[in-house]
mmCIF file of C-alpha atoms in Angstrom:
data_model
loop_
_atom_site.group_PDB
_atom_site.id
_atom_site.type_symbol
_atom_site.label_atom_id
_atom_site.label_comp_id
_atom_site.label_asym_id
_atom_site.label_seq_id
_atom_site.Cartn_x
_atom_site.Cartn_y
_atom_site.Cartn_z
ATOM 1 C CA MET A 1 -17.065 21.467 3.217
ATOM 2 C CA LYS A 2 -15.098 19.147 0.969
ATOM 3 C CA LYS A 3 -14.922 15.460 1.734
ATOM 4 C CA ILE A 4 -11.380 14.387 2.574
ATOM 5 C CA LEU A 5 -10.348 10.928 1.381
ATOM 6 C CA LYS A 6 -7.283 8.882 2.326
ATOM 7 C CA CYS A 7 -5.387 6.697 -0.133
ATOM 8 C CA THR A 8 -5.196 3.123 1.139
ATOM 9 C CA GLU A 9 -1.948 2.609 -0.791
ATOM 10 C CA CYS A 10 0.254 5.563 0.263
ATOM 11 C CA GLY A 11 -1.809 7.162 3.045
ATOM 12 C CA LYS A 12 -1.979 10.578 1.341
ATOM 13 C CA THR A 13 -5.128 12.609 1.970
ATOM 14 C CA PHE A 14 -6.909 14.168 -0.997
ATOM 15 C CA THR A 15 -10.247 15.632 -2.095
ATOM 16 C CA LEU A 16 -12.291 15.060 -5.238
ATOM 17 C CA ASP A 17 -10.733 18.252 -6.652
ATOM 18 C CA ASP A 18 -7.406 16.370 -6.729
ATOM 19 C CA CYS A 19 -8.857 13.527 -8.843
ATOM 20 C CA GLU A 20 -8.736 13.276 -12.633
ATOM 21 C CA LEU A 21 -12.218 11.751 -12.604
ATOM 22 C CA PRO A 22 -15.310 13.150 -10.859
ATOM 23 C CA GLU A 23 -14.945 10.338 -8.302
ATOM 24 C CA PRO A 24 -11.993 8.699 -6.552
ATOM 25 C CA ARG A 25 -10.311 5.613 -8.024
ATOM 26 C CA THR A 26 -11.818 2.508 -6.444
ATOM 27 C CA ILE A 27 -10.078 -0.862 -6.561
ATOM 28 C CA ASN A 28 -11.923 -4.150 -5.875
ATOM 29 C CA ASP A 29 -15.281 -2.358 -6.052
ATOM 30 C CA GLY A 30 -18.169 -4.442 -4.736
ATOM 31 C CA THR A 31 -15.911 -6.855 -2.825
ATOM 32 C CA LYS A 32 -14.955 -7.054 0.845
ATOM 33 C CA HIS A 33 -11.470 -5.788 -0.164
ATOM 34 C CA GLU A 34 -12.728 -2.538 -1.736
ATOM 35 C CA ARG A 35 -10.369 0.399 -1.348
ATOM 36 C CA ILE A 36 -9.793 3.925 -2.633
ATOM 37 C CA VAL A 37 -6.446 5.067 -4.031
ATOM 38 C CA CYS A 38 -5.141 8.444 -5.194
ATOM 39 C CA ASP A 39 -4.543 9.009 -8.908
ATOM 40 C CA SER A 40 -0.747 8.724 -8.485
ATOM 41 C CA CYS A 41 -0.975 5.316 -6.808
ATOM 42 C CA PHE A 42 -3.558 4.147 -9.348
ATOM 43 C CA ASP A 43 -1.238 5.052 -12.232
ATOM 44 C CA LEU A 44 1.711 3.352 -10.531
ATOM 45 C CA MET A 45 -0.325 0.209 -9.786
ATOM 46 C CA TRP A 46 -1.516 0.087 -13.413
ATOM 47 C CA ASP A 47 2.042 0.554 -14.741
ATOM 48 C CA ASN A 48 3.344 -2.209 -12.439
ATOM 49 C CA GLY A 49 0.563 -4.659 -13.350
ATOM 50 C CA ASP A 50 -0.765 -4.626 -9.767
ATOM 51 C CA ILE A 51 -4.344 -4.050 -10.990
ATOM 52 C CA VAL A 52 -6.373 -5.355 -13.903
ATOM 53 C CA ASN A 53 -9.449 -3.988 -15.636
ATOM 54 C CA CYS A 54 -12.575 -6.090 -16.085
ATOM 55 C CA VAL A 55 -13.634 -5.574 -19.697
ATOM 56 C CA ASN A 56 -17.194 -6.626 -18.793
ATOM 57 C CA CYS A 57 -17.992 -4.196 -15.944
ATOM 58 C CA GLY A 58 -15.113 -1.706 -16.349
ATOM 59 C CA ASP A 59 -14.019 -1.915 -12.697
ATOM 60 C CA TRP A 60 -10.427 -2.334 -11.500
ATOM 61 C CA PHE A 61 -9.268 -5.250 -9.359
ATOM 62 C CA GLU A 62 -6.126 -6.549 -7.726
ATOM 63 C CA PRO A 63 -5.230 -9.994 -9.078
ATOM 64 C CA SER A 64 -5.759 -11.469 -5.586
ATOM 65 C CA ALA A 65 -9.459 -10.521 -5.806
ATOM 66 C CA ILE A 66 -9.980 -12.382 -9.073
ATOM 67 C CA SER A 67 -11.184 -15.954 -9.168
ATOM 68 C CA PHE A 68 -8.550 -18.151 -10.701
ATOM 69 C CA HIS A 69 -11.203 -20.137 -12.493
ATOM 70 C CA THR A 70 -9.675 -19.090 -15.795
ATOM 71 C CA GLU A 71 -9.987 -19.964 -19.434
ATOM 72 C CA LYS A 72 -7.282 -19.360 -22.015
ATOM 73 C CA ILE A 73 -8.238 -18.488 -25.578
ATOM 74 C CA GLY A 74 -5.251 -17.807 -27.789
ATOM 75 C CA ASN A 75 -2.913 -15.502 -25.891
ATOM 76 C CA ASP A 76 -5.698 -14.073 -23.707
ATOM 77 C CA ILE A 77 -6.663 -15.339 -20.243
ATOM 78 C CA PHE A 78 -10.214 -14.830 -19.048
ATOM 79 C CA ALA A 79 -11.390 -14.983 -15.422
ATOM 80 C CA GLU A 80 -14.734 -14.519 -13.719
ATOM 81 C CA CYS A 81 -15.364 -10.949 -12.548
ATOM 82 C CA PRO A 82 -15.284 -10.712 -8.740
ATOM 83 C CA ASN A 83 -18.095 -8.159 -8.777
#
């Protein structure tokens, strides 16, 4: 029996067979605001700048989950990873 997941963004149900990756897209992984989104919502959130990728751990986070203890170097802004 396939595990049925529910997107926390749009509410659509999906299985791992519907995912591009072998696992569902997780946002805010390792935090109390962790949630799973479908591939369509993930792509839309990425296009809209609603999520950012941590270059250190590779996880995806909403800006609200990121510590605003930031440092600017050139045109880049660095923040502590919430995970």
